[in-house]
PDB file of C-alpha atoms and ligand atoms in Angstrom:
ATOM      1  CA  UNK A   1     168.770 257.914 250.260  1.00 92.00           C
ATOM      2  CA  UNK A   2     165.989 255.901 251.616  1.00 95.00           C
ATOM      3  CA  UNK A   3     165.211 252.227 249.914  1.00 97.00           C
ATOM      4  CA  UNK A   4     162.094 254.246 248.581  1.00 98.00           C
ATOM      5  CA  UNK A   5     163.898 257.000 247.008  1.00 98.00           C
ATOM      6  CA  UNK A   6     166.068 254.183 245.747  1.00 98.00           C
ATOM      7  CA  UNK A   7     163.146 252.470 244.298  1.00 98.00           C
ATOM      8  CA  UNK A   8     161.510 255.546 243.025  1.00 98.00           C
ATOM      9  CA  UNK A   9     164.360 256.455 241.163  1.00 98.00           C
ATOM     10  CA  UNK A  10     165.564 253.176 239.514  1.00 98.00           C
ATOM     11  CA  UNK A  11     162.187 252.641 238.373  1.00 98.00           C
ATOM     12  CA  UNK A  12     162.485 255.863 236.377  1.00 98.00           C
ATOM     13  CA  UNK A  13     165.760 254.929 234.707  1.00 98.00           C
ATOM     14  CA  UNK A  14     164.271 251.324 233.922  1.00 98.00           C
ATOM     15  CA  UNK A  15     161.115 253.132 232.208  1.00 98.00           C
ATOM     16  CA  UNK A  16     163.602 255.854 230.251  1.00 98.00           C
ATOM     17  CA  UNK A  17     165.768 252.750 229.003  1.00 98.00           C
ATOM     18  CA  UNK A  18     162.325 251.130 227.713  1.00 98.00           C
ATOM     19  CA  UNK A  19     160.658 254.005 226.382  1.00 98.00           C
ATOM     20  CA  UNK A  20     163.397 255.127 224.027  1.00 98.00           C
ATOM     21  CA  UNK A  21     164.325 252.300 222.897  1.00 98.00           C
ATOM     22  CA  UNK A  22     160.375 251.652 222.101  1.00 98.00           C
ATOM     23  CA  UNK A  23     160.510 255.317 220.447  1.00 97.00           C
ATOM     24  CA  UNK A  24     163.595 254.317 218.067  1.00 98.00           C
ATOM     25  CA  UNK A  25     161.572 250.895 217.458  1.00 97.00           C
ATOM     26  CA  UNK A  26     158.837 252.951 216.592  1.00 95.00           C
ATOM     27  CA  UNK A  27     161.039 255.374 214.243  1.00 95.00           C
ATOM     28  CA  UNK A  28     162.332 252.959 212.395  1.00 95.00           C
ATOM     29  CA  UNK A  29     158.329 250.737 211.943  1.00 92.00           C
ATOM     30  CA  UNK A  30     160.235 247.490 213.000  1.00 92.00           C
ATOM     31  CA  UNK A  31     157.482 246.890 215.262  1.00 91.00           C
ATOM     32  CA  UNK A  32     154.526 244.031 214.043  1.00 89.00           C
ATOM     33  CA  UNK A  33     152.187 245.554 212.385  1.00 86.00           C
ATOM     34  CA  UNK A  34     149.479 246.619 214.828  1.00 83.00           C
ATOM     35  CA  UNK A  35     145.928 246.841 214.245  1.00 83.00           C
ATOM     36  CA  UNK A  36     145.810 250.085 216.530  1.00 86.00           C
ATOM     37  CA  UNK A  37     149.061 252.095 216.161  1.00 86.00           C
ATOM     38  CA  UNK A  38     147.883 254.668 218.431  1.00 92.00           C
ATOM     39  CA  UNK A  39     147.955 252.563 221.197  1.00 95.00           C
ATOM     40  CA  UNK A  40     151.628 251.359 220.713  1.00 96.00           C
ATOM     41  CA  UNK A  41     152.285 255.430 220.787  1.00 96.00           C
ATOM     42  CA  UNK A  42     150.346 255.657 223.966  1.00 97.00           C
ATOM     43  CA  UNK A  43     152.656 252.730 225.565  1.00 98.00           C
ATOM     44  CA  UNK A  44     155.999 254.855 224.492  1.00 98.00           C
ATOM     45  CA  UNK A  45     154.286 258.475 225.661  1.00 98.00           C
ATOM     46  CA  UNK A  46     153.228 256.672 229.082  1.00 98.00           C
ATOM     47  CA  UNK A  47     156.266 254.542 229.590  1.00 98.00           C
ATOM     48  CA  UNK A  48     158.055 257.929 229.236  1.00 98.00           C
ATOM     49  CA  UNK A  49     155.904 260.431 230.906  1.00 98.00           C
ATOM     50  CA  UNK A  50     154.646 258.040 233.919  1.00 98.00           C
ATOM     51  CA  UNK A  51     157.803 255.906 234.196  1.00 98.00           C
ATOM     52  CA  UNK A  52     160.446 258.030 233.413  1.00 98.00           C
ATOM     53  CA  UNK A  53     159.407 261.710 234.270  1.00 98.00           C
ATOM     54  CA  UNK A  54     156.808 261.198 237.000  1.00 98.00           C
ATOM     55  CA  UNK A  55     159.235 258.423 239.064  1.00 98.00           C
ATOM     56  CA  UNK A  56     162.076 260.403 239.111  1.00 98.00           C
ATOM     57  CA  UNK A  57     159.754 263.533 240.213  1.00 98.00           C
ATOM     58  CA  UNK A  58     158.220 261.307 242.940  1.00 98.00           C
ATOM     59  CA  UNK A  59     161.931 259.848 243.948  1.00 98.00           C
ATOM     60  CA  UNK A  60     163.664 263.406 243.794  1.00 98.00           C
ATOM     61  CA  UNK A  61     160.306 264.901 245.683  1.00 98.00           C
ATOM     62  CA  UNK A  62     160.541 262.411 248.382  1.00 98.00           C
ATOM     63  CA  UNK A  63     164.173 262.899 249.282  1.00 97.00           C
ATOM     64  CA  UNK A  64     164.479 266.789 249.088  1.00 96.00           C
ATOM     65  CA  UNK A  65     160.846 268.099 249.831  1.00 95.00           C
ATOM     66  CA  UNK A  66     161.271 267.061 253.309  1.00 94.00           C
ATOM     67  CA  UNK A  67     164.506 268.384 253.741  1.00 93.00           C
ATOM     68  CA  UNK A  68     163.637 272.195 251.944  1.00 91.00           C
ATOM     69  CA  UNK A  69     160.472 271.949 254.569  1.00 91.00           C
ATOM     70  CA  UNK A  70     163.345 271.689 257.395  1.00 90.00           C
ATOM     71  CA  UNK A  71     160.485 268.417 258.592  1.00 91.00           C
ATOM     72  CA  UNK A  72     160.698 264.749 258.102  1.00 94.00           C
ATOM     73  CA  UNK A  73     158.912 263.584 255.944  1.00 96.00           C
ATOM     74  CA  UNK A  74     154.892 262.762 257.169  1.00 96.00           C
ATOM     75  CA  UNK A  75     154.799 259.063 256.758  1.00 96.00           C
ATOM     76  CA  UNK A  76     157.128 256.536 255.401  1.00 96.00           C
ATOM     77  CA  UNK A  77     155.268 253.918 255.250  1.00 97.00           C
ATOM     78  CA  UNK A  78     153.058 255.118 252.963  1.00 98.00           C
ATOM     79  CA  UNK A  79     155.710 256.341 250.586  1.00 98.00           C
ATOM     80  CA  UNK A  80     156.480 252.943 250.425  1.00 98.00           C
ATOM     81  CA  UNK A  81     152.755 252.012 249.703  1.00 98.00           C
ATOM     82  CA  UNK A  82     152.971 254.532 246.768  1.00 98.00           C
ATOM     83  CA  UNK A  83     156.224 253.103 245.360  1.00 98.00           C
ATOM     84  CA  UNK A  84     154.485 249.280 244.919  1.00 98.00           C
ATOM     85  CA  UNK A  85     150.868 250.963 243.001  1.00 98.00           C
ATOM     86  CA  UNK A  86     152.556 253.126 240.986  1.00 98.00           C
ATOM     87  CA  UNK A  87     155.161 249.968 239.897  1.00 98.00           C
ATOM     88  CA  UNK A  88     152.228 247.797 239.513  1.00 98.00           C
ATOM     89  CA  UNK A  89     150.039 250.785 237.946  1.00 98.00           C
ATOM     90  CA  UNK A  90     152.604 251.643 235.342  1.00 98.00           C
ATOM     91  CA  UNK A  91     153.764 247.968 234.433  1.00 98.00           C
ATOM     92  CA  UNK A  92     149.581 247.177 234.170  1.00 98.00           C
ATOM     93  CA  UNK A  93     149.531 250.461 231.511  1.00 98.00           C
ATOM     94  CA  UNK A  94     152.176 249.966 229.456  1.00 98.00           C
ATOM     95  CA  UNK A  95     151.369 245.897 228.748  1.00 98.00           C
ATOM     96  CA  UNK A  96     148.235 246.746 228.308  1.00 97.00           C
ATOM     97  CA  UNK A  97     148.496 249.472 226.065  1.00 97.00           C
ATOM     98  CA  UNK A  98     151.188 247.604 224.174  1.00 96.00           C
ATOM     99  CA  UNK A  99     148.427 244.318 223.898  1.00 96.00           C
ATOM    100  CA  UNK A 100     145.569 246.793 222.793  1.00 95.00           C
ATOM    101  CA  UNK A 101     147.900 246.951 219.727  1.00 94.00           C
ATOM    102  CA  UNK A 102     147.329 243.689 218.656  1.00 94.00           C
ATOM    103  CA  UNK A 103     143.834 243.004 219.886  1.00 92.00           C
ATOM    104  CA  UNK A 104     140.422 243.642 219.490  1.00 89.00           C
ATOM    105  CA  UNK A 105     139.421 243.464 223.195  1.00 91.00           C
ATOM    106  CA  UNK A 106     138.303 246.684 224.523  1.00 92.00           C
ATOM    107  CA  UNK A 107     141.711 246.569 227.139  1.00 92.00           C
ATOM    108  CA  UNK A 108     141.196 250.046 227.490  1.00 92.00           C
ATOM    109  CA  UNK A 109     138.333 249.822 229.702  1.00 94.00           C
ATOM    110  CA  UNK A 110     139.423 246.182 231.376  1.00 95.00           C
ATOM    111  CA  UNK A 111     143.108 246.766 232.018  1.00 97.00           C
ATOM    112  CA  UNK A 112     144.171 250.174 231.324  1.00 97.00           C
ATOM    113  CA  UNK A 113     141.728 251.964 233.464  1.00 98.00           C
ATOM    114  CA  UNK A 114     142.309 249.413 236.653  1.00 98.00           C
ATOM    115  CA  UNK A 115     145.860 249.767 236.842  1.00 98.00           C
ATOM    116  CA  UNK A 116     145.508 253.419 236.125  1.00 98.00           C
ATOM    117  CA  UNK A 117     143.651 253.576 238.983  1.00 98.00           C
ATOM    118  CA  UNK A 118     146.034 251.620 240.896  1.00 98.00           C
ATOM    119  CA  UNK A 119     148.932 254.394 239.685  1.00 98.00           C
ATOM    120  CA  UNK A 120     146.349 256.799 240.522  1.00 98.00           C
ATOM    121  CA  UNK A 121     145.429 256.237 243.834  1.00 98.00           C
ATOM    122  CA  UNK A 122     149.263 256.229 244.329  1.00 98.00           C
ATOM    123  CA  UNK A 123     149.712 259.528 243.063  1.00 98.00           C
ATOM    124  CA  UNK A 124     147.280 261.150 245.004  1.00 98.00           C
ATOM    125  CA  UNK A 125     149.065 258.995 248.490  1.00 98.00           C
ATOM    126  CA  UNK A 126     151.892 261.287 247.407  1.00 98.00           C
ATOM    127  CA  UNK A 127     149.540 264.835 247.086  1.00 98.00           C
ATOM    128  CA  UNK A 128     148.360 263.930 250.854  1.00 98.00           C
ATOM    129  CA  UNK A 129     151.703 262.670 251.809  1.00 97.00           C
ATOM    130  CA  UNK A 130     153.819 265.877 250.414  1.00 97.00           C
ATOM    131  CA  UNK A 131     150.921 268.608 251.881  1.00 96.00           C
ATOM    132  CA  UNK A 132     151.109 267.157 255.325  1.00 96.00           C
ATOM    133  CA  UNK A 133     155.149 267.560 255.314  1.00 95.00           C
ATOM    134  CA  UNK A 134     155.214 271.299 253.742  1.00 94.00           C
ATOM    135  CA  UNK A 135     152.105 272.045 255.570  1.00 93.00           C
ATOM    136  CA  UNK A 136     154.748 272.470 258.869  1.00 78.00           C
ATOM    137  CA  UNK A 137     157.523 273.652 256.684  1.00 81.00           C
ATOM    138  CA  UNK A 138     159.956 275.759 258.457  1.00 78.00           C
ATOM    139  CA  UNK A 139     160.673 279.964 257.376  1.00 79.00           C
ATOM    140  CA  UNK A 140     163.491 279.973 255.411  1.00 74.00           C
ATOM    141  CA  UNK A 141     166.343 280.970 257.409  1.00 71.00           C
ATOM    142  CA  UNK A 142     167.254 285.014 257.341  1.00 70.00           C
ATOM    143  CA  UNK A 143     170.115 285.722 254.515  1.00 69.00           C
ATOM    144  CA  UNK A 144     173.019 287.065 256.457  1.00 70.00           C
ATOM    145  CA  UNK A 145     173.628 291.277 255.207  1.00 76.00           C
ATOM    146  CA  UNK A 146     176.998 292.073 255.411  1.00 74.00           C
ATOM    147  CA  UNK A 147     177.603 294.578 258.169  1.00 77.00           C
ATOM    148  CA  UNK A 148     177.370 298.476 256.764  1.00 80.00           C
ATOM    149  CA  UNK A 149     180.164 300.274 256.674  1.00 81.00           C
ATOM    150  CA  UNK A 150     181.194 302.836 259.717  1.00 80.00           C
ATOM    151  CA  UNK A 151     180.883 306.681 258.423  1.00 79.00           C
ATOM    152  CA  UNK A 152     184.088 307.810 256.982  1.00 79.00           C
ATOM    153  CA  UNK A 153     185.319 310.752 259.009  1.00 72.00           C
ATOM    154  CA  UNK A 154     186.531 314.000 257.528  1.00 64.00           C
TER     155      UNK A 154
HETATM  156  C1  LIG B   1     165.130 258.163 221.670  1.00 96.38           C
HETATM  157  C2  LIG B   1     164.127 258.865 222.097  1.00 96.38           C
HETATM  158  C3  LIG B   1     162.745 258.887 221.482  1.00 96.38           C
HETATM  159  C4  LIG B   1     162.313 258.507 220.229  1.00 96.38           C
HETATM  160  C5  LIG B   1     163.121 257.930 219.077  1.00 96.38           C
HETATM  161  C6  LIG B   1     160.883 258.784 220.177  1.00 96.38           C
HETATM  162  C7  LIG B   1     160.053 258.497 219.071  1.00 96.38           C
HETATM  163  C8  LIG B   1     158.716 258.751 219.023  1.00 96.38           C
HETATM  164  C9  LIG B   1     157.854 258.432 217.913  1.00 96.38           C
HETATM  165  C10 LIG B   1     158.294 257.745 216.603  1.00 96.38           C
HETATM  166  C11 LIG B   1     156.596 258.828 218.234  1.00 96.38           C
HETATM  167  C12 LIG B   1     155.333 258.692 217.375  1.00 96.38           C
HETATM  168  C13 LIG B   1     155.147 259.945 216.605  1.00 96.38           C
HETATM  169  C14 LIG B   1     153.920 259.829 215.702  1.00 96.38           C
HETATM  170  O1  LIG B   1     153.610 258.734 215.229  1.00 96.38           O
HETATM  171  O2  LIG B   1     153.257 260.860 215.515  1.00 96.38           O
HETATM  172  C15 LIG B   1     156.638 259.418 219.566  1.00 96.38           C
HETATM  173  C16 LIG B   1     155.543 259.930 220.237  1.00 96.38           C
HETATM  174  C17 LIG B   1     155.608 260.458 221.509  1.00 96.38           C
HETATM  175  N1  LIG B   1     156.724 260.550 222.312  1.00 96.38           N
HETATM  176 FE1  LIG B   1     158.589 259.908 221.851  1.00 96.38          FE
HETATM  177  N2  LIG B   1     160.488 259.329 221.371  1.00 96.38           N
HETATM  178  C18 LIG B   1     161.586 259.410 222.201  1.00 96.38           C
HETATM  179  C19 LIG B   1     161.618 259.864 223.496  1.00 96.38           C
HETATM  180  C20 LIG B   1     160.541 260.409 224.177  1.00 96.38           C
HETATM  181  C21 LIG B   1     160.589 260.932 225.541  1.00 96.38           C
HETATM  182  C22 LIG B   1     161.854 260.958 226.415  1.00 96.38           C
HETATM  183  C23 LIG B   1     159.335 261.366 225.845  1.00 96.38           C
HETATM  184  C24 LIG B   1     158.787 261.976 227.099  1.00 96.38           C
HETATM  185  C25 LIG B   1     159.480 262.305 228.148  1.00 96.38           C
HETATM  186  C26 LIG B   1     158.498 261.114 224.673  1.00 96.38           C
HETATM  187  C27 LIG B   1     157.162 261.406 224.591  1.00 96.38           C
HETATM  188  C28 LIG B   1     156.365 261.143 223.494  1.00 96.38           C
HETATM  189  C29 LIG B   1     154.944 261.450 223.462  1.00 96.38           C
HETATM  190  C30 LIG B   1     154.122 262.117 224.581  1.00 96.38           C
HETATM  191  C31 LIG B   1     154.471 261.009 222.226  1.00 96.38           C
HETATM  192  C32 LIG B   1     153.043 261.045 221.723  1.00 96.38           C
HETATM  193  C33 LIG B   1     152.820 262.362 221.049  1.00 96.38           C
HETATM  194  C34 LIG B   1     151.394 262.365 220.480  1.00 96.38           C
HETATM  195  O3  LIG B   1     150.446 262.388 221.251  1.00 96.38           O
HETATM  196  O4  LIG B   1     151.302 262.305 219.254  1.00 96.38           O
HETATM  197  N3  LIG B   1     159.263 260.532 223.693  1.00 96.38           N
HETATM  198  N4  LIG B   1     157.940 259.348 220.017  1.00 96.38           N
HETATM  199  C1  LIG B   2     146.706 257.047 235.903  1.00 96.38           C
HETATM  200  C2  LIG B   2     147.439 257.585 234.997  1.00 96.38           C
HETATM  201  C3  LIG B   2     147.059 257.725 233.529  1.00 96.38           C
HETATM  202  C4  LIG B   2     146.254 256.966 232.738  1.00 96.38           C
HETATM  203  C5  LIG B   2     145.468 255.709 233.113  1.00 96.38           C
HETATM  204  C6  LIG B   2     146.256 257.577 231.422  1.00 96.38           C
HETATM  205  C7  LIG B   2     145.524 257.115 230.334  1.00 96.38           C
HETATM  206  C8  LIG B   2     145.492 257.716 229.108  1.00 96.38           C
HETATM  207  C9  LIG B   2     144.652 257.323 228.018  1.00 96.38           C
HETATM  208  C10 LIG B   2     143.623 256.180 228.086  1.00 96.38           C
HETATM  209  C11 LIG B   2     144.945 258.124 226.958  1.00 96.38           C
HETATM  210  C12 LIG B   2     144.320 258.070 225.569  1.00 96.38           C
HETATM  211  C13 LIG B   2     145.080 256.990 224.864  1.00 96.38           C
HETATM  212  C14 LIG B   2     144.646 256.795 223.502  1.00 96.38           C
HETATM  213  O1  LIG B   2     143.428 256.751 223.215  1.00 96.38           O
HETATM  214  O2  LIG B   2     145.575 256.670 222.711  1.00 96.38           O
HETATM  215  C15 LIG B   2     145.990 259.039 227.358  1.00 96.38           C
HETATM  216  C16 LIG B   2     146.600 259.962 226.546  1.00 96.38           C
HETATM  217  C17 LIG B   2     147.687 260.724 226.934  1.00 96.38           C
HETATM  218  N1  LIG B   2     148.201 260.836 228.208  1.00 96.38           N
HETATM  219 FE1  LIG B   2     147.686 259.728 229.790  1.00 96.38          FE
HETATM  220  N2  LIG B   2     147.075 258.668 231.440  1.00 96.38           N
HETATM  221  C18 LIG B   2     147.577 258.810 232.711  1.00 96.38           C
HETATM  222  C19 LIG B   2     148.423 259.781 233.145  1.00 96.38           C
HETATM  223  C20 LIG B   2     149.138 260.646 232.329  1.00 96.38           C
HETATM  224  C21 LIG B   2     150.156 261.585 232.783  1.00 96.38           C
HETATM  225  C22 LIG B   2     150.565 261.781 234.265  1.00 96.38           C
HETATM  226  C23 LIG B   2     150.651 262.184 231.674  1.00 96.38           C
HETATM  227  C24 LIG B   2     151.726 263.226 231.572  1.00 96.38           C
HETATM  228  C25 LIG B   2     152.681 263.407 232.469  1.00 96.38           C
HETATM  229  C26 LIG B   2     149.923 261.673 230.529  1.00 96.38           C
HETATM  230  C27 LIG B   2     150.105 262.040 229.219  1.00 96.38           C
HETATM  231  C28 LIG B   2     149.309 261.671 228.169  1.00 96.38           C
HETATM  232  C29 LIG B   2     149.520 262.102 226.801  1.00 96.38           C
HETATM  233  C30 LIG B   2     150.653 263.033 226.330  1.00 96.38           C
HETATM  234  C31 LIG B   2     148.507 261.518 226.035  1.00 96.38           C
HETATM  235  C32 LIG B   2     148.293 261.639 224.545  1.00 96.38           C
HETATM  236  C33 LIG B   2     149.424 260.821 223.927  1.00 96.38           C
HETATM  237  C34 LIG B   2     149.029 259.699 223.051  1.00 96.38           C
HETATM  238  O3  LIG B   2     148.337 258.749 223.472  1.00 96.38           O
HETATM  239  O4  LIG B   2     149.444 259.712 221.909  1.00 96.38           O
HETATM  240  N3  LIG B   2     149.021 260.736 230.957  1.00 96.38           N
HETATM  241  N4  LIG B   2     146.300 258.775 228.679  1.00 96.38           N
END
């Protein structure tokens, strides 16, 4: 695995451990009391939905696109690129979110939406970067048939 796909994936496990154990917080209302619970649900949906499921999809993607397309992948570097917004995106979110619980400061607009569009722009590095690489993806090779059988003679 490249130090990407490394990166990708860890980053996903990180988020899982986080987001369930923000879930069970949530569960049992052990949690401050929040002046905007939604938001402290948004955190825990995005932590596990960004972090979790969309890291490992970009991780697992990166390693095994390029190698169904029979092509390597279309450039590293900007795999790479992806793997630092999206890490900055997501950590920007989720604190954010989590501080729009407790304040009155519209952090949606000031904090969320920037570092969304940092984990945004990164996501759509990976649409150009994944086309590119299928885009001169190779036939799949011919199943062999077994050979037919010779006439049976009488
Ligand atoms: C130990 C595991 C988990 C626990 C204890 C947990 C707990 C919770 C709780 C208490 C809520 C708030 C429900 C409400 O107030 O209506 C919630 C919402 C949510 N959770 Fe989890 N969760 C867990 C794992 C996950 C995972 C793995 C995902 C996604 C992959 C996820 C996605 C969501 C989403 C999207 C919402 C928001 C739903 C909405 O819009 O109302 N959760 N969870
Ligand atoms: C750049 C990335 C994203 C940003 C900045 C973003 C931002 C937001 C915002 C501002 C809300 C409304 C929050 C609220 O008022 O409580 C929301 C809701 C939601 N988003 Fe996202 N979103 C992003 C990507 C995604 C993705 C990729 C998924 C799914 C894979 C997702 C799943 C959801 C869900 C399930 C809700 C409703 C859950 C809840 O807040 O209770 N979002 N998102």
């Amino acid at each position: 695995m490249s130090p990407t796909v490394i990166g990708f994936i860890k980053t996903s496990l990180l988020s899982l451990a986080v987001g369930v154990v923000l879930g069970v917080l949530m569960a049992l209302r052990v949690l401050p009391d929040p002046k905007a619970a939604l938001y402290i649900t948004s955190a825990h949906a995005h932590i596990n939905l960004l972090g979790a499921v969309m890291m490992l999809i970009f991780g697992v993607g990166y390693h095994i696109l390029p190698r169904f397309s029979g092509r390597p992948l279309h450039n590293e570097g900007l795999s790479t690129v992806q793997l630092w917004l999206n890490i900055i995106g997501l950590a920007g979110i989720f604190i954010s979110l989590l501080a729009a619980a407790y304040s009155t400061a519209d952090l949606l607009r000031y904090a969320v939406a920037p570092f969304g569009a940092l984990y945004a722009v990164g996501c759509v590095l990976f649409a150009w970067n994944m086309w590119m690489t299928i885009s001169g993806a190779l036939p799949a090779p011919t199943p062999i048939k077994p050979a037919a059988k010779p006439p049976v003679s009488e």
